[in-house]
Coordinates of C-alpha atoms in Angstrom, one line a residue:
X1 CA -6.1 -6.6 1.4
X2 CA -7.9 -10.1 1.8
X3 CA -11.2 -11.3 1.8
X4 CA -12.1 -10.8 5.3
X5 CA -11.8 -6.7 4.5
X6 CA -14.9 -4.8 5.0
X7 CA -16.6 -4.1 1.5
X8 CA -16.6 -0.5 3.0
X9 CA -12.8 -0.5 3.0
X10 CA -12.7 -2.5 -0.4
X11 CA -12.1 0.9 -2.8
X12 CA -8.9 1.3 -2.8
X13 CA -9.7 5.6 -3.9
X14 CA -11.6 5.4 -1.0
X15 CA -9.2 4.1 1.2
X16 CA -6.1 6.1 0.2
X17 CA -8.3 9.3 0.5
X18 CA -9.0 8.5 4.5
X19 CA -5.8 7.6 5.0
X20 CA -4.0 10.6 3.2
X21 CA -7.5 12.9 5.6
X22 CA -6.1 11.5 8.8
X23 CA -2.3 11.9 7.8
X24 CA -2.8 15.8 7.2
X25 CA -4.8 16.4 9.7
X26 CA -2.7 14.8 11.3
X27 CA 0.4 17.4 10.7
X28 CA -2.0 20.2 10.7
X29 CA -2.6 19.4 14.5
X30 CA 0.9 19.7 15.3
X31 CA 2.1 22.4 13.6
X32 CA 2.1 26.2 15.1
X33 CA 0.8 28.1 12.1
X34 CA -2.1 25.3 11.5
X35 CA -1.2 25.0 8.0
X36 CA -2.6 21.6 6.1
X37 CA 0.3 20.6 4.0
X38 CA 0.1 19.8 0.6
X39 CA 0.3 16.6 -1.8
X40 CA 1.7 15.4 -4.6
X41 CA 0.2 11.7 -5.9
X42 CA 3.3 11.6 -8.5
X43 CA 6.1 12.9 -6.9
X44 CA 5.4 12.9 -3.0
X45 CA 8.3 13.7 -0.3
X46 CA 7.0 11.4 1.8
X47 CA 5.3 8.5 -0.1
X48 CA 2.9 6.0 2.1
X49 CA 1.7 2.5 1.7
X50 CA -0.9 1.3 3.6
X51 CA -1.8 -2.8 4.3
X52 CA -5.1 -3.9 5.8
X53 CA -5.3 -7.0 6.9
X54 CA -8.6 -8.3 7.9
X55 CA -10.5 -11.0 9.5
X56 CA -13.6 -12.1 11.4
X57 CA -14.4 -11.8 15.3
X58 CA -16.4 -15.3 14.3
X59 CA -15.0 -17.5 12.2
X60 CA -18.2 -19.8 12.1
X61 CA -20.9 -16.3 11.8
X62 CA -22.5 -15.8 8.5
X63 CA -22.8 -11.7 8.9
X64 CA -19.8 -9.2 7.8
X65 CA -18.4 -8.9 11.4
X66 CA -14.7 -8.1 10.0
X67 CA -12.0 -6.5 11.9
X68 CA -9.4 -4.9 9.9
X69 CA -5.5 -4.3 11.2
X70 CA -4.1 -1.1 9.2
X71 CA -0.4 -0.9 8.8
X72 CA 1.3 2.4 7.8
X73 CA 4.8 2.4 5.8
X74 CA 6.6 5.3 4.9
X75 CA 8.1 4.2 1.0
X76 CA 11.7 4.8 0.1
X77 CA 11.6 4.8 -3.7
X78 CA 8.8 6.3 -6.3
X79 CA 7.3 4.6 -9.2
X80 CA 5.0 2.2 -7.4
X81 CA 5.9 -1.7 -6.1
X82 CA 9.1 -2.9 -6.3
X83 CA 8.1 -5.8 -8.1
X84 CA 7.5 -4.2 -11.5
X85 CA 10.8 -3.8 -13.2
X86 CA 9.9 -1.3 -15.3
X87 CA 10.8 -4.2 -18.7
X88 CA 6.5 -4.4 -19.2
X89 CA 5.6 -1.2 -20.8
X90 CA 1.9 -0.2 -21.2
X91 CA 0.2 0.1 -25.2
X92 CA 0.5 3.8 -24.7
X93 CA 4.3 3.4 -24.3
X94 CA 3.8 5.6 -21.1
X95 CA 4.3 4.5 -17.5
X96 CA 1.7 2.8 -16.2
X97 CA -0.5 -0.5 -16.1
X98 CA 1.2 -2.7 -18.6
X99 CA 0.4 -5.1 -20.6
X100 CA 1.0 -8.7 -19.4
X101 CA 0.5 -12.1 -20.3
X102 CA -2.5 -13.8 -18.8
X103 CA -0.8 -16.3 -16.3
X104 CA 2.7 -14.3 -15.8
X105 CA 4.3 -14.2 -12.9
X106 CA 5.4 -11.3 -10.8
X107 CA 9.1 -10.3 -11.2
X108 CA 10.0 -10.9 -7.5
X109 CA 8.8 -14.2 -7.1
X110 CA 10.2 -15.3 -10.4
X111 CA 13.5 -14.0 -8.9
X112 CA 12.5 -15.8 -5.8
X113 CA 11.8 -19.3 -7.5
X114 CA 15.3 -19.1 -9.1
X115 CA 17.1 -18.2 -5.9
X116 CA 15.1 -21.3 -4.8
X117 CA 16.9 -23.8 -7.9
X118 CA 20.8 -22.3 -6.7
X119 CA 21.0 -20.6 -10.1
X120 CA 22.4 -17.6 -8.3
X121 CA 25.5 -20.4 -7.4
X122 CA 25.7 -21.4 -10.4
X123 CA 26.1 -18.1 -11.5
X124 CA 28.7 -17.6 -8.7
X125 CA 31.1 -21.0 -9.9
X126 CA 30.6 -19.7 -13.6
X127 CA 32.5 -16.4 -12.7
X128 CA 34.2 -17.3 -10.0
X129 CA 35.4 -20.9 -9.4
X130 CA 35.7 -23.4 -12.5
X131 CA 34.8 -20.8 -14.9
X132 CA 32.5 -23.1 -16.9
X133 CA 29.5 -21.7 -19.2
X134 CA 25.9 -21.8 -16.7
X135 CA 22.9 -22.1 -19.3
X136 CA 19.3 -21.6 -18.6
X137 CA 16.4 -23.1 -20.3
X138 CA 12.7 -22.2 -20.6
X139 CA 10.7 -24.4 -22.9
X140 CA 7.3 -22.3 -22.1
X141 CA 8.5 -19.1 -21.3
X142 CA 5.1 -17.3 -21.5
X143 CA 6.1 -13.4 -20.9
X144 CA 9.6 -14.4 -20.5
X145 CA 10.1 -13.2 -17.1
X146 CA 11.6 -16.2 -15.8
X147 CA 14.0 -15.9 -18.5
X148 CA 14.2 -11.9 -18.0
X149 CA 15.0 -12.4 -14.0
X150 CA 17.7 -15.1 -14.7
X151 CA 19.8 -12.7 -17.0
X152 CA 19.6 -10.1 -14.1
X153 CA 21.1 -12.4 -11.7
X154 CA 23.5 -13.6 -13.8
X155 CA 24.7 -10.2 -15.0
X156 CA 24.4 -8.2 -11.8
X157 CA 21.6 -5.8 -12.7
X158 CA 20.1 -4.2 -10.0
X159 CA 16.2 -4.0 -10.3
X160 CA 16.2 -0.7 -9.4
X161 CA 18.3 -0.2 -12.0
X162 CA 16.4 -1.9 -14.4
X163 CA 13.4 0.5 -13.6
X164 CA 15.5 3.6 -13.9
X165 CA 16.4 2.5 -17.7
X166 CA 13.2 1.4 -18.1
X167 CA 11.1 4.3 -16.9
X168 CA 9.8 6.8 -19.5
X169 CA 11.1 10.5 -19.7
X170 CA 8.5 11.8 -17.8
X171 CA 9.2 9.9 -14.6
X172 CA 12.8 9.0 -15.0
X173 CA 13.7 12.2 -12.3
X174 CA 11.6 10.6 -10.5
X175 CA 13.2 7.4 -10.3
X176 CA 16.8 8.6 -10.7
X177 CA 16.1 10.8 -7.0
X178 CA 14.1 9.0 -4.7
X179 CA 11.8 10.3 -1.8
X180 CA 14.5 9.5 0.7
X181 CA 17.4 11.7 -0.5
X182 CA 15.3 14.4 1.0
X183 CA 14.9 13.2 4.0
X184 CA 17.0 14.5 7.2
X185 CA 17.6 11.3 8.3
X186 CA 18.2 9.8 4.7
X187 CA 21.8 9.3 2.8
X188 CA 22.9 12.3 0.8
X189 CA 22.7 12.7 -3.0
X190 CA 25.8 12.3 -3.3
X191 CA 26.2 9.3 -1.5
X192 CA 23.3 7.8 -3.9
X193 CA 24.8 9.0 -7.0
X194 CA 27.6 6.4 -5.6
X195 CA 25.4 4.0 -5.5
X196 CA 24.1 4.3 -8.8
X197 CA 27.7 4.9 -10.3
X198 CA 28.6 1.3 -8.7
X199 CA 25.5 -0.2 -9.5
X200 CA 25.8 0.9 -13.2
X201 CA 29.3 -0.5 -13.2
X202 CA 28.7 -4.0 -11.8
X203 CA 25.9 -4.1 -14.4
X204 CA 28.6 -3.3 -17.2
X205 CA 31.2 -5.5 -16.2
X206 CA 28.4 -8.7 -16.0
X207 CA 26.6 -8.0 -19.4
X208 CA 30.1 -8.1 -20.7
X209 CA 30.6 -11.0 -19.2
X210 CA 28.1 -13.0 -20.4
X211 CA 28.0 -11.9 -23.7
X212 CA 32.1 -13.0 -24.0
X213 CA 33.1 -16.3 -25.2
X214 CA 33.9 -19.0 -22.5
X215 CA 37.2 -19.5 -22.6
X216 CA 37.4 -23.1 -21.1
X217 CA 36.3 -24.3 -24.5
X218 CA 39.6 -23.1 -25.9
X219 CA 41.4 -25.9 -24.0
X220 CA 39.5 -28.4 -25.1
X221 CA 40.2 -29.2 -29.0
X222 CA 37.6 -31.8 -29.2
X223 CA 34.9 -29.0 -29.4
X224 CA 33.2 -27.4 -32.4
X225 CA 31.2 -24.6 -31.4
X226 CA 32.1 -21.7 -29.2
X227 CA 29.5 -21.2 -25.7
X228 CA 29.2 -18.1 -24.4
X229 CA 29.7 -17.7 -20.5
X230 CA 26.0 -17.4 -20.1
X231 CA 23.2 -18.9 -22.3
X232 CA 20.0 -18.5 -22.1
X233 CA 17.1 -20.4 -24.4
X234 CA 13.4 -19.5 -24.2
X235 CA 10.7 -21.3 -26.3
X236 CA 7.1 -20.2 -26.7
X237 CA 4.1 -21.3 -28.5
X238 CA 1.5 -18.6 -28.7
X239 CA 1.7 -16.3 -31.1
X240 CA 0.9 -13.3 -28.6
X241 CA 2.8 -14.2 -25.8
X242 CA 5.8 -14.3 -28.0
X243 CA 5.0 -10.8 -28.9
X244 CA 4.9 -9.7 -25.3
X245 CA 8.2 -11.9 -24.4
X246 CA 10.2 -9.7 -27.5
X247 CA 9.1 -6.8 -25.9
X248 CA 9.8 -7.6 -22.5
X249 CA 13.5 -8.5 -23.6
X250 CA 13.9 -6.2 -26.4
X251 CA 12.8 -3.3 -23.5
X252 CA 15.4 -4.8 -20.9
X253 CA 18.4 -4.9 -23.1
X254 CA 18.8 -8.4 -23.0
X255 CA 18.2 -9.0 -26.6
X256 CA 21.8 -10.2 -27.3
X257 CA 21.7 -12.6 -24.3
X258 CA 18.1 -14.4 -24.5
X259 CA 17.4 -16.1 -27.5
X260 CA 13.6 -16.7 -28.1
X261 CA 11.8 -18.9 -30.6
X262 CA 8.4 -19.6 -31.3
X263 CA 6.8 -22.8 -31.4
X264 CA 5.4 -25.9 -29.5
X265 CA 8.2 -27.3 -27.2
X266 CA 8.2 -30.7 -28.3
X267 CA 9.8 -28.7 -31.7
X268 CA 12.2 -26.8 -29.6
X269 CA 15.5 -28.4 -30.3
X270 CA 18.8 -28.0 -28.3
X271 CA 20.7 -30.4 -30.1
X272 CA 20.1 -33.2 -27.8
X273 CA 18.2 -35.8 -30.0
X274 CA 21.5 -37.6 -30.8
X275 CA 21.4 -38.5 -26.9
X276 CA 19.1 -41.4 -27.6
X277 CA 21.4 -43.4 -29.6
X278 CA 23.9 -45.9 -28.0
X279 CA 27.2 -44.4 -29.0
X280 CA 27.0 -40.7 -28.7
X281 CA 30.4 -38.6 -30.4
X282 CA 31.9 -35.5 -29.4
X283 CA 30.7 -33.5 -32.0
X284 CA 27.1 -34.0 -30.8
X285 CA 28.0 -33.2 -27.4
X286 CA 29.6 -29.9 -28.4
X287 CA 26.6 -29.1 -30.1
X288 CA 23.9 -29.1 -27.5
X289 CA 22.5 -26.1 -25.8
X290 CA 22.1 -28.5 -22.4
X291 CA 25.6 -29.0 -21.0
X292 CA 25.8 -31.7 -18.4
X293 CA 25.9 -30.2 -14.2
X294 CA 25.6 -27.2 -15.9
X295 CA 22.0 -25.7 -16.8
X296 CA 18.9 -25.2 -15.1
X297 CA 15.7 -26.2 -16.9
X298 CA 12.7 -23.5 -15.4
X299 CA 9.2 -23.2 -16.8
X300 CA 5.7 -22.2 -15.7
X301 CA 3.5 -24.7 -17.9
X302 CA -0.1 -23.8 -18.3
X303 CA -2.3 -25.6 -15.8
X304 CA -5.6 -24.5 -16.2
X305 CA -6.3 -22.2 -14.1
X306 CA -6.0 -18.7 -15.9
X307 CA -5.5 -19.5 -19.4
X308 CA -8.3 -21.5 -20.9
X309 CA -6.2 -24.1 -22.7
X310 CA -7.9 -26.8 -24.4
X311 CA -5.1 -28.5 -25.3
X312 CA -3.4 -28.1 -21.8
X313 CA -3.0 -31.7 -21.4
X314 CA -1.4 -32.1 -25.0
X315 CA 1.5 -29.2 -23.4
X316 CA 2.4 -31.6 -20.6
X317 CA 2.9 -34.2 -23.1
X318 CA 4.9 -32.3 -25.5
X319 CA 7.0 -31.1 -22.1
X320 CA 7.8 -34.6 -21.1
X321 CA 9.0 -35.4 -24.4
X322 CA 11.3 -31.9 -24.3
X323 CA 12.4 -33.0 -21.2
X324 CA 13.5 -36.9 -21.6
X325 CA 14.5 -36.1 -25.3
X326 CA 16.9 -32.6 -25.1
X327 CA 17.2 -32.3 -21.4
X328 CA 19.6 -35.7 -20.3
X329 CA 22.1 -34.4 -17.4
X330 CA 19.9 -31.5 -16.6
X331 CA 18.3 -30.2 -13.7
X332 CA 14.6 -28.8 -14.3
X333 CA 12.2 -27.3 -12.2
X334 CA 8.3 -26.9 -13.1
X335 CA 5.7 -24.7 -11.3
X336 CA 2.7 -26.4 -11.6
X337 CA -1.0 -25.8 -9.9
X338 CA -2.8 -28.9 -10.7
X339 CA -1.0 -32.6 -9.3
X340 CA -3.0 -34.6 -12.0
X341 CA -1.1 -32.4 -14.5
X342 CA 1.9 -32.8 -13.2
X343 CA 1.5 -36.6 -13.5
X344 CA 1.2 -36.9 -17.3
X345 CA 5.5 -36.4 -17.2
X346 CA 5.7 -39.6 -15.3
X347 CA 9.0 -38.7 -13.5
X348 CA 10.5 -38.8 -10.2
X349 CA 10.3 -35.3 -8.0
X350 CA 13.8 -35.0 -6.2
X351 CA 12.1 -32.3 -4.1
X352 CA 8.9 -30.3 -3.8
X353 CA 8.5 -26.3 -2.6
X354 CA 4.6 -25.1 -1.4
X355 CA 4.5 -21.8 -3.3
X356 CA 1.4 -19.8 -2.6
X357 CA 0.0 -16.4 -4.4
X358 CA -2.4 -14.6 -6.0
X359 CA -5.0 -17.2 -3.8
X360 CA -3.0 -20.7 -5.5
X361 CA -1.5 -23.1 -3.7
X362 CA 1.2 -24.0 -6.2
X363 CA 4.3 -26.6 -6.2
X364 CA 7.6 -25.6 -7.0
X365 CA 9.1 -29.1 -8.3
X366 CA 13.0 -29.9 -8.9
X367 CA 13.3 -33.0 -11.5
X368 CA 16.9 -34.5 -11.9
X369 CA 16.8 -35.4 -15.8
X370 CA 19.1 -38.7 -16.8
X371 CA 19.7 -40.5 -19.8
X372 CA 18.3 -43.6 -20.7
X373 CA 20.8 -46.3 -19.7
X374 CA 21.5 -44.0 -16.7
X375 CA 17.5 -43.6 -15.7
X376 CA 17.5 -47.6 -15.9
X377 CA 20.8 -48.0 -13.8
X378 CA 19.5 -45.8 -10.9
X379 CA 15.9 -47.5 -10.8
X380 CA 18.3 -50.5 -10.5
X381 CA 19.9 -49.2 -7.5
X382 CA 16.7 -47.8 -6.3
X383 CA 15.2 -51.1 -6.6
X384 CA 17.7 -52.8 -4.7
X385 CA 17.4 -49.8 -1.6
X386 CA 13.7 -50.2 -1.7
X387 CA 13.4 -53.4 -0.2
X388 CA 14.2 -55.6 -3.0
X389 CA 11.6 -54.4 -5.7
X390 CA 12.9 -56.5 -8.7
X391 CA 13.1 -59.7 -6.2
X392 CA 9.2 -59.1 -6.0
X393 CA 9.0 -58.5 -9.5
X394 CA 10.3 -61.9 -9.9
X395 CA 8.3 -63.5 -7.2
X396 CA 5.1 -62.2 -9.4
X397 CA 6.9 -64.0 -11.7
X398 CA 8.1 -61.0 -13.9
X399 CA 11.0 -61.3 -15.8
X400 CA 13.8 -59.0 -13.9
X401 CA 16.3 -57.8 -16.6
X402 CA 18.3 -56.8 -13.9
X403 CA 19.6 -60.0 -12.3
X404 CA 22.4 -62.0 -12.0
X405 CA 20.4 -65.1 -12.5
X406 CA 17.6 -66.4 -13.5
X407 CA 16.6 -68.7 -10.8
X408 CA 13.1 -70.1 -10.8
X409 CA 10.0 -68.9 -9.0
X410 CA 10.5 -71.4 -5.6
X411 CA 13.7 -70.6 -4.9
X412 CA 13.0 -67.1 -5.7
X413 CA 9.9 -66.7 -3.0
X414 CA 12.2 -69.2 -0.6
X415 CA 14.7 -66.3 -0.8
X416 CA 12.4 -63.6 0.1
X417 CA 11.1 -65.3 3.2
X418 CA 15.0 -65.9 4.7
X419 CA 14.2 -69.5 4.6
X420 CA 15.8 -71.8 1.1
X421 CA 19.6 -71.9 1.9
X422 CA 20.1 -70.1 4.9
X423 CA 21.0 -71.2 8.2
X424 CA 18.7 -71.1 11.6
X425 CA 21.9 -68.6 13.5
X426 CA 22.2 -66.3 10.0
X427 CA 17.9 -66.1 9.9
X428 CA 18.5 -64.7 14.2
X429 CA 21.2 -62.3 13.6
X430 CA 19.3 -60.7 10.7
X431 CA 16.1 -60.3 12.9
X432 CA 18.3 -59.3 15.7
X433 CA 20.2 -56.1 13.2
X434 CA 16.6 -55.2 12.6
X435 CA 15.5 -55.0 15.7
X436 CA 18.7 -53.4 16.9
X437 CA 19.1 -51.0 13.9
X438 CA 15.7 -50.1 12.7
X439 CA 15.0 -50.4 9.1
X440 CA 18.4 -50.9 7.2
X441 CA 17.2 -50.5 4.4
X442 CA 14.9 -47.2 5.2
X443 CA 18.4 -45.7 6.5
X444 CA 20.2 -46.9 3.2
X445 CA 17.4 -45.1 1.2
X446 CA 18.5 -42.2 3.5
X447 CA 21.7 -42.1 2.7
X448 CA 20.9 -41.7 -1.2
X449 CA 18.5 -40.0 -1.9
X450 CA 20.0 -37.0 -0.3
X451 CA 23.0 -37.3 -2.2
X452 CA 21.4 -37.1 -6.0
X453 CA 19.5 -34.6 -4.2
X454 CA 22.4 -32.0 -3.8
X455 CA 24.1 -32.2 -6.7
X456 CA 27.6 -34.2 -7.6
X457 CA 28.1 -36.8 -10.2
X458 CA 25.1 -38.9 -10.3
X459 CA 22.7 -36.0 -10.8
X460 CA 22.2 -33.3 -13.0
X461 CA 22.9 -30.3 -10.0
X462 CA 26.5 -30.7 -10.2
X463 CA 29.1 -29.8 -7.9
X464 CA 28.0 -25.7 -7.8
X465 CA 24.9 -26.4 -6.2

């Protein structure tokens, strides 16, 4: 539904009951002996879901002139949406609404927001291809369903899967035999139990998987600890939403393969606070969660919206310093609903997705995370592609740490115009290339930007991406 719906239309009991009257009636119609057939609202043969989308004649008219389009699916599975995994349970301990943290996101587009960051091909090259550990991150991890999603991508777990072992007794039959087995036109049972058998499998084979020690750290006799082939960190702050994050992972059987602490995130440390000395040894590089190419920094941040925060402003702070302090060769992404939060971490966006539920336009932002020295050498480059930056800095009369020379303000501005040193001819072919050739500088800007962009050795995506 949407806002445009009738108000008569609104109750969804009210709704679903002339639906369900037209459907029968329906049947009854058609069939010889007139019989109305029966229904089931918990285990139905034939399970319906019905959308209404609605809008007005007049876009511009005050009065409730809404027409509504009704669209009418038949439903392949039981248990309700797809998009509840079954892993948030309600107090009862029974199926049914569960409870969830405030701001959480839905499963799906959690899953969908880390299809979006490649972590699925990351995955992929960890198991596949150079067989190096893939680590995920989530300093404010809420519920933990970003972290919850991750694991199920990375060890193969179906969803449906996921609500069969997560559905209580009473509706487990339910889940384990869906609607469409009985259908003529549906597969068989025993073609499903074949896909349950092979689901169940690949879901096996990846837990063990990720839970086994990465063997490329054997060659390698400079390290100290042993990684696992799949880590994943989650940090959160509130005392509650920790609660509900335990649950969530303790009820998915992830517990071995997230590890959750509680506490503010400028506190959560992965070992990288060595990084911002000069000389950095191997022993603190062994030591950090982060490993460089390889991991995936993904958060949902408060920002204002449904959690009244007083202190939301503070938990952009204490991200930045996460970020710039633990998170050097890393790739992060933040979800974030308010631009003049996103601000406060004063960093560059690589790239920026338009998410848009539950009525918010949101931002789905990728950040590539350097070092330092690093951050400074490609705002160097950077300067030089955007037109010469530092050479204005130094025609303000700025200090430029970054030139060769330290030539005085004159010849400086001379420079700038084309005019000090150079010759009449060189001044003409220059115009002449930009006329020719557009921009040249725009179009070298073009050609880097793209490239830290997609990965490779200068950012933190890596070659899997």
């Amino acid at each position: 539904m949407n806002g445009y719906t009738p108000k008569e239309l609104r109750h969804s009991h009210y709704t679903s009951l002339t639906v369900k009257n037209a459907i029968v009636d329906g049947v009854r119609d058609l069939r010889d002996d007139g019989i109305r057939p029966d229904v089931d609202i918990k285990d139905a043969d034939v399970p319906f879901v019905v959308v209404l989308k609605g809008y007005k004649k007049d876009v511009y008219s005050d009065k409730d002139d809404g027409v509504v389009d009704v669209s009418l699916y038949r439903c392949l599975h039981a248990g309700g949406s797809l998009h509840r995994r079954g892993y948030r349970r309600s107090q009862g301990g029974e199926d049914g609404d569960a409870v969830i943290h405030k701001a959480a996101l839905k499963e799906s587009l959690a899953a969908a927001l880390l299809y979006e960051t490649g972590w699925h091909k990351l995955i992929h090259a960890a198991r596949y291809d150079d067989y190096q550990p893939a680590v995920f991150v989530d300093p404010m991890t809420g519920s933990a369903t970003m972290p919850i999603e991750a694991a199920l991508i990375a060890c193969d777990i179906a969803p449906g899967l996921m609500r069969i072992r997560c559905s209580s007794s009473s509706s487990r039959g339910d889940q384990e035999v869906p609607p469409i087995v009985r259908w003529k036109d549906g597969p068989t049972m025993q073609e499903w139990k074949t896909l349950l058998q092979d689901a169940a499998k690949r879901a096996k084979a990846g837990i063990l998987w990720a839970s086994s020690i990465n063997q490329s750290d054997d060659e390698d006799e400079s390290t100290t600890v042993q990684r696992t082939n799949l880590i994943i960190v989650a940090n959160e702050r509130h005392p509650n939403a920790f609660s509900l994050a335990q649950s969530s992972v303790n009820m998915a059987g992830l517990g071995s393969i997230i590890k959750l602490s509680q506490g503010d995130c400028i506190d959560f440390d992965l070992g990288g606070g060595s990084q911002d000395d000069e000389e950095e040894t191997t022993t603190s590089l062994s030591q950090r969660v982060v490993i460089p190419g390889r991991t995936i920094v993904g958060t949902n941040p408060p920002w204002g919206k449904r959690l009244d925060d007083m202190d939301v402003e503070d938990s952009w702070a204490s991200l930045k310093t996460f970020l710039q302090r633990e998170c050097n060769d890393a790739e992060a992404w933040i979800l974030s609903g308010n631009k003049l939060l996103t601000r406060i971490l004063r960093m560059k966006k690589t790239r920026s997705f338009v998410v848009k539920t539950a009525g918010e336009d949101l931002r789905w932002i990728q950040y590539h995370i350097f070092p330092k020295k690093k951050r400074e050498d490609n705002e160097r480059e950077e300067g030089v592609v955007n037109g010469g930056r530092f050479e204005e800095k130094r025609i303000r009369g700025e200090r430029n740490d970054y030139s060769d020379d330290n030539t005085d303000f004159d010849s400086n501005k001379r420079r700038m115009r084309g005019g000090a040193n150079r010759s009449e001819p060189q001044q003409g072919q220059q115009k002449r290339r930009m006329r020719a050739g557009g921009n040249q500088v725009s179009k070298r800007k073009r050609q880097i930007v793209p490239e830290k962009g997609r990965g490779g050795s200068s950012s933190g995506g890596g070659p899997w991406y």
